[in-house]
Every structure is written in structure tokens, then in C-alpha cells.
Amino acid sequence: MKFAIELAERAENYNEVPVGCVLADHNQKLVSYANNSMIENNDPTCHAEIVAIRSACRKLKTTKLLNFSIYITLEPCQMCEALIINVGIKNVYFGAYSESLKNYKKKLKNYFLSRKGYNFLGGFEERRCSKLLTKSFRKRR
């Protein structure tokens, strides 16, 4: 998670929403990493998770990342969560909880919690991740 936070801080320096992501294989070996790059790429799909997953799939020449773990500084949005499920990532660890997803998540049964063998856990370095996001949004407004 510490490296993901460093990536989020890097994104902040480029006026991106400060989100970082790290992907590790079943041996916890770093496979890919990214930060948000939507502004840099003029692409609204360049969330940290999507960029890291694309990179890992290209690197490994596959479309499935079974038994992988993903570490993200912010709870994944619906788009990223759908991709995480689609590629078969089993372990999702994130820092800050997303306020914008709070009401949405109440209405939906969490896919990860309803399946055996999946971990969807938040709150890792939560204070630090939340502070980084809050500071960034205050600066923009």
C-alpha cells in the first residue's frame, strides 16, 4: 500500500485525482502499477486500476489475472470493480472509502463478499489516503 500511496502522490503532482494502484501476483511479486492519468491521456477510463490491469495483461500476454492482488488508495468505482471481477482478481485491498459510492453500495450486494475465495477489504492507511484526496479536492475548488 505504501507504494500505491507514493503513486497517488505522484498523480497529485500532475493535477490528477491522487489515486495509486499496485498489482501483485500470487507470490506477492510486483507485476504492474499505475496512478490516475485521465488528464494526461485525455481519457476518462485511465483510472489507476484500469491502467495497471492493462499493463499487467499486456506484460503477461493474458486477459485473466487469477490469484492476483490489487492494492488501491481509494475504493474502486463501479467501472474498475467490473474490470477487476472480469479479469479474475481475487484480492482487493484499498485505503480510503469512497463517499460517492456509499449510497450505491448499500443498494447492491457486494460481489466480492458474496463469493468464496474473494477478499474485498478497505481501510489500509485510510487516514493517509483520505487526507491526500481531501487536500487535492480542496485545492481544486
mmCIF file of C-alpha atoms in Angstrom:
data_model
loop_
_atom_site.group_PDB
_atom_site.id
_atom_site.type_symbol
_atom_site.label_atom_id
_atom_site.label_comp_id
_atom_site.label_asym_id
_atom_site.label_seq_id
_atom_site.Cartn_x
_atom_site.Cartn_y
_atom_site.Cartn_z
ATOM 1 C CA MET A 1 0.000 0.000 0.000
ATOM 2 C CA LYS A 2 2.915 2.331 0.658
ATOM 3 C CA PHE A 3 3.978 2.204 -2.987
ATOM 4 C CA ALA A 4 0.373 2.841 -4.082
ATOM 5 C CA ILE A 5 0.364 5.954 -1.874
ATOM 6 C CA GLU A 6 3.600 7.136 -3.492
ATOM 7 C CA LEU A 7 1.935 6.704 -6.888
ATOM 8 C CA ALA A 8 -1.090 8.683 -5.702
ATOM 9 C CA GLU A 9 1.198 11.481 -4.566
ATOM 10 C CA ARG A 10 2.833 11.427 -7.994
ATOM 11 C CA ALA A 11 -0.584 11.762 -9.629
ATOM 12 C CA GLU A 12 -1.337 14.754 -7.401
ATOM 13 C CA ASN A 13 1.797 16.462 -8.732
ATOM 14 C CA TYR A 14 0.296 16.214 -12.240
ATOM 15 C CA ASN A 15 -3.103 17.584 -11.129
ATOM 16 C CA GLU A 16 -4.703 14.152 -11.415
ATOM 17 C CA VAL A 17 -7.051 12.771 -8.779
ATOM 18 C CA PRO A 18 -4.493 11.219 -6.402
ATOM 19 C CA VAL A 19 -5.128 7.502 -6.747
ATOM 20 C CA GLY A 20 -2.405 4.870 -6.985
ATOM 21 C CA CYS A 21 -2.643 1.162 -7.701
ATOM 22 C CA VAL A 22 -0.295 -1.820 -7.441
ATOM 23 C CA LEU A 23 -0.869 -5.332 -8.823
ATOM 24 C CA ALA A 24 0.908 -8.351 -7.353
ATOM 25 C CA ASP A 25 0.837 -11.998 -8.386
ATOM 26 C CA HIS A 26 0.144 -14.986 -6.102
ATOM 27 C CA ASN A 27 3.731 -14.785 -4.776
ATOM 28 C CA GLN A 28 3.206 -11.086 -3.939
ATOM 29 C CA LYS A 29 5.664 -10.173 -6.705
ATOM 30 C CA LEU A 30 5.013 -6.725 -8.175
ATOM 31 C CA VAL A 31 3.657 -7.124 -11.713
ATOM 32 C CA SER A 32 2.420 -3.636 -12.575
ATOM 33 C CA TYR A 33 1.472 -0.320 -11.066
ATOM 34 C CA ALA A 34 -0.102 2.968 -12.122
ATOM 35 C CA ASN A 35 -1.655 6.172 -10.968
ATOM 36 C CA ASN A 36 -4.648 8.028 -12.353
ATOM 37 C CA SER A 37 -3.753 9.551 -15.718
ATOM 38 C CA MET A 38 -7.077 10.737 -17.106
ATOM 39 C CA ILE A 39 -5.963 14.330 -17.644
ATOM 40 C CA GLU A 40 -2.565 13.370 -19.030
ATOM 41 C CA ASN A 41 -4.153 10.997 -21.570
ATOM 42 C CA ASN A 42 -7.418 12.893 -22.149
ATOM 43 C CA ASP A 43 -9.110 9.580 -21.410
ATOM 44 C CA PRO A 44 -11.769 9.196 -18.710
ATOM 45 C CA THR A 45 -11.042 5.465 -18.463
ATOM 46 C CA CYS A 46 -7.445 5.968 -17.306
ATOM 47 C CA HIS A 47 -8.172 5.191 -13.678
ATOM 48 C CA ALA A 48 -5.156 3.765 -11.845
ATOM 49 C CA GLU A 49 -6.718 0.292 -11.638
ATOM 50 C CA ILE A 50 -7.515 0.113 -15.349
ATOM 51 C CA VAL A 51 -4.066 1.313 -16.405
ATOM 52 C CA ALA A 52 -2.339 -1.175 -14.068
ATOM 53 C CA ILE A 53 -4.540 -4.077 -15.223
ATOM 54 C CA ARG A 54 -3.980 -3.229 -18.907
ATOM 55 C CA SER A 55 -0.239 -3.124 -18.300
ATOM 56 C CA ALA A 56 -0.208 -6.463 -16.453
ATOM 57 C CA CYS A 57 -2.295 -8.176 -19.132
ATOM 58 C CA ARG A 58 -0.007 -6.876 -21.901
ATOM 59 C CA LYS A 59 3.096 -7.875 -19.965
ATOM 60 C CA LEU A 60 1.818 -11.378 -19.210
ATOM 61 C CA LYS A 61 0.019 -11.792 -22.568
ATOM 62 C CA THR A 62 -3.266 -12.769 -20.928
ATOM 63 C CA THR A 63 -6.728 -11.446 -20.207
ATOM 64 C CA LYS A 64 -7.035 -13.147 -16.814
ATOM 65 C CA LEU A 65 -5.193 -12.288 -13.613
ATOM 66 C CA LEU A 66 -6.321 -15.156 -11.419
ATOM 67 C CA ASN A 67 -4.979 -15.248 -7.852
ATOM 68 C CA PHE A 68 -3.679 -11.695 -8.142
ATOM 69 C CA SER A 69 -3.960 -8.991 -5.512
ATOM 70 C CA ILE A 70 -4.681 -5.347 -6.197
ATOM 71 C CA TYR A 71 -3.818 -2.539 -3.785
ATOM 72 C CA ILE A 72 -5.553 0.795 -4.387
ATOM 73 C CA THR A 73 -5.541 4.016 -2.393
ATOM 74 C CA LEU A 74 -9.286 4.526 -2.994
ATOM 75 C CA GLU A 75 -12.203 2.092 -3.047
ATOM 76 C CA PRO A 76 -12.749 1.095 -6.693
ATOM 77 C CA CYS A 77 -15.575 2.727 -8.649
ATOM 78 C CA GLN A 78 -18.163 0.599 -10.447
ATOM 79 C CA MET A 79 -16.210 0.666 -13.730
ATOM 80 C CA CYS A 80 -12.997 -0.504 -12.090
ATOM 81 C CA GLU A 81 -14.784 -3.048 -9.930
ATOM 82 C CA ALA A 82 -16.358 -4.582 -13.052
ATOM 83 C CA LEU A 83 -12.928 -4.907 -14.669
ATOM 84 C CA ILE A 84 -11.401 -6.394 -11.514
ATOM 85 C CA ILE A 85 -14.150 -9.033 -11.479
ATOM 86 C CA ASN A 86 -13.837 -9.675 -15.217
ATOM 87 C CA VAL A 87 -10.096 -10.404 -15.091
ATOM 88 C CA GLY A 88 -10.469 -12.635 -12.027
ATOM 89 C CA ILE A 89 -8.524 -10.702 -9.403
ATOM 90 C CA LYS A 90 -9.357 -12.343 -6.083
ATOM 91 C CA ASN A 91 -7.899 -9.939 -3.521
ATOM 92 C CA VAL A 92 -8.845 -6.261 -3.421
ATOM 93 C CA TYR A 93 -7.262 -4.090 -0.735
ATOM 94 C CA PHE A 94 -7.905 -0.361 -0.613
ATOM 95 C CA GLY A 95 -7.185 2.636 1.575
ATOM 96 C CA ALA A 96 -9.903 5.289 1.619
ATOM 97 C CA TYR A 97 -13.587 4.516 1.340
ATOM 98 C CA SER A 98 -15.380 6.376 -1.433
ATOM 99 C CA GLU A 99 -18.071 8.727 -0.160
ATOM 100 C CA SER A 100 -19.629 8.857 -3.630
ATOM 101 C CA LEU A 101 -20.160 5.083 -3.590
ATOM 102 C CA LYS A 102 -21.669 4.899 -0.098
ATOM 103 C CA ASN A 103 -25.343 5.004 -1.139
ATOM 104 C CA TYR A 104 -24.736 2.975 -4.296
ATOM 105 C CA LYS A 105 -23.062 0.159 -2.351
ATOM 106 C CA LYS A 106 -25.955 -0.013 0.122
ATOM 107 C CA LYS A 107 -28.293 -0.913 -2.729
ATOM 108 C CA LEU A 108 -26.087 -3.587 -4.250
ATOM 109 C CA LYS A 109 -24.866 -6.796 -2.740
ATOM 110 C CA ASN A 110 -21.086 -6.709 -2.861
ATOM 111 C CA TYR A 111 -19.936 -9.219 -5.476
ATOM 112 C CA PHE A 112 -16.710 -9.975 -3.645
ATOM 113 C CA LEU A 113 -18.369 -10.638 -0.303
ATOM 114 C CA SER A 114 -20.906 -12.986 -1.865
ATOM 115 C CA ARG A 115 -18.271 -15.274 -3.433
ATOM 116 C CA LYS A 116 -15.950 -17.737 -1.720
ATOM 117 C CA GLY A 117 -12.255 -17.146 -2.224
ATOM 118 C CA TYR A 118 -12.536 -13.374 -2.669
ATOM 119 C CA ASN A 119 -11.239 -10.699 -0.331
ATOM 120 C CA PHE A 120 -12.521 -7.113 -0.534
ATOM 121 C CA LEU A 121 -11.003 -5.186 2.347
ATOM 122 C CA GLY A 122 -10.679 -1.464 2.963
ATOM 123 C CA GLY A 123 -9.209 0.921 5.476
ATOM 124 C CA PHE A 124 -5.497 0.265 4.868
ATOM 125 C CA GLU A 125 -3.662 3.533 5.588
ATOM 126 C CA GLU A 126 -7.149 5.044 5.403
ATOM 127 C CA ARG A 127 -6.325 8.295 7.172
ATOM 128 C CA ARG A 128 -3.342 8.995 4.920
ATOM 129 C CA CYS A 129 -5.213 8.083 1.714
ATOM 130 C CA SER A 130 -8.270 10.135 2.694
ATOM 131 C CA LYS A 131 -6.162 13.131 3.642
ATOM 132 C CA LEU A 132 -4.422 13.072 0.265
ATOM 133 C CA LEU A 133 -7.767 13.059 -1.567
ATOM 134 C CA THR A 134 -9.335 15.741 0.636
ATOM 135 C CA LYS A 135 -6.332 18.013 0.237
ATOM 136 C CA SER A 136 -6.412 17.565 -3.534
ATOM 137 C CA PHE A 137 -10.126 18.350 -3.870
ATOM 138 C CA ARG A 138 -9.845 21.416 -1.619
ATOM 139 C CA LYS A 139 -7.040 22.733 -3.804
ATOM 140 C CA ARG A 140 -9.153 22.277 -6.963
ATOM 141 C CA ARG A 141 -12.178 24.112 -5.571
#
